[in-house]
CSV table of C-alpha atoms and ligand atoms in Angstrom, one decimal:
chain,number,residue,atom,x,y,z
A,134,MET,CA,99.2,122.1,44.6
A,135,ARG,CA,95.7,120.8,42.9
A,136,CYS,CA,92.9,122.5,42.1
A,137,PRO,CA,89.9,121.9,44.6
A,138,THR,CA,87.4,121.6,42.0
A,139,CYS,CA,88.7,119.8,39.1
A,140,LYS,CA,92.1,118.0,40.8
A,141,LYS,CA,94.5,119.1,38.2
A,142,ALA,CA,98.0,120.6,39.1
A,143,VAL,CA,97.6,124.3,39.9
A,144,ASP,CA,100.2,127.0,39.0
A,145,ALA,CA,100.8,128.1,42.6
A,146,THR,CA,102.8,131.2,42.0
A,147,PRO,CA,101.4,134.8,42.0
A,148,ALA,CA,100.9,134.9,38.3
A,149,ASN,CA,97.9,132.4,38.9
A,150,ARG,CA,95.1,135.1,40.1
A,151,TYR,CA,92.7,132.0,40.9
A,152,ARG,CA,95.0,130.2,43.3
A,153,PRO,CA,94.0,127.8,44.8
A,154,PHE,CA,92.1,126.7,41.9
A,155,CYS,CA,93.2,126.4,38.4
A,156,SER,CA,91.1,128.8,36.3
A,157,GLU,CA,88.4,131.2,37.0
A,158,ARG,CA,85.8,128.5,35.9
A,159,CYS,CA,86.7,126.1,38.8
A,160,ARG,CA,87.0,129.1,41.5
A,161,MET,CA,83.3,129.7,40.3
A,162,VAL,CA,82.2,126.3,40.5
A,163,ASP,CA,83.4,126.3,44.2
A,164,LEU,CA,81.9,129.5,45.2
A,165,GLY,CA,78.6,128.3,43.3
A,166,THR,CA,78.6,125.2,45.6
A,167,TRP,CA,78.8,127.4,48.4
A,168,ALA,CA,75.9,129.7,47.6
A,169,GLY,CA,73.6,126.9,46.7
A,170,GLU,CA,73.9,125.2,50.2
A,171,ASP,CA,75.5,126.5,53.5
A,172,TYR,CA,75.8,130.1,52.4
A,173,ARG,CA,72.0,130.5,51.9
A,174,VAL,CA,71.2,131.5,55.7
A,175,PRO,CA,74.1,133.7,56.2
A,176,GLY,CA,73.2,135.5,53.0
A,177,ALA,CA,69.5,136.5,54.4
A,178,ALA,CA,71.2,137.7,57.5
A,179,VAL,CA,73.3,140.1,55.5
A,180,GLU,CA,70.5,141.3,53.4
A,181,ASP,CA,68.7,142.2,57.0
A,182,ARG,CA,71.8,144.0,57.9
A,183,GLU,CA,71.6,146.1,54.8
A,184,HIS,CA,68.3,147.4,55.7
A,185,PRO,CA,68.6,148.1,59.6
A,186,ASP,CA,65.7,151.0,59.6
A,187,ASP,CA,63.4,148.5,57.6
A,188,LEU,CA,64.1,146.0,60.6
A,189,LYS,CA,63.4,148.5,63.2
A,190,ASP,CA,60.0,149.1,61.7
A,191,LYS,CA,58.8,145.6,61.5
A,192,LYS,CA,59.7,145.3,65.3
A,193,LYS,CA,57.5,148.3,66.2
A,194,ILE,CA,54.6,146.6,64.3
A,195,LEU,CA,55.4,143.5,66.3
A,196,HIS,CA,55.6,145.2,69.7
B,193,ZN,ZN1,90.4,123.5,38.3
């Protein structure tokens, strides 16, 4: 098993809590890539779901 971030050999046993990454740093780098690119739009949708009442009020104003 190799780390998707740095391609180093990874400890694939449950002792490695960062699997499939070799370290927390590599895991964060991978998540950071996500957050910076494709995940930006779904992130905005989650924000709307956190305030459903707010969203309703906006719709009332629009109609
Ligand atoms: Zn790594």
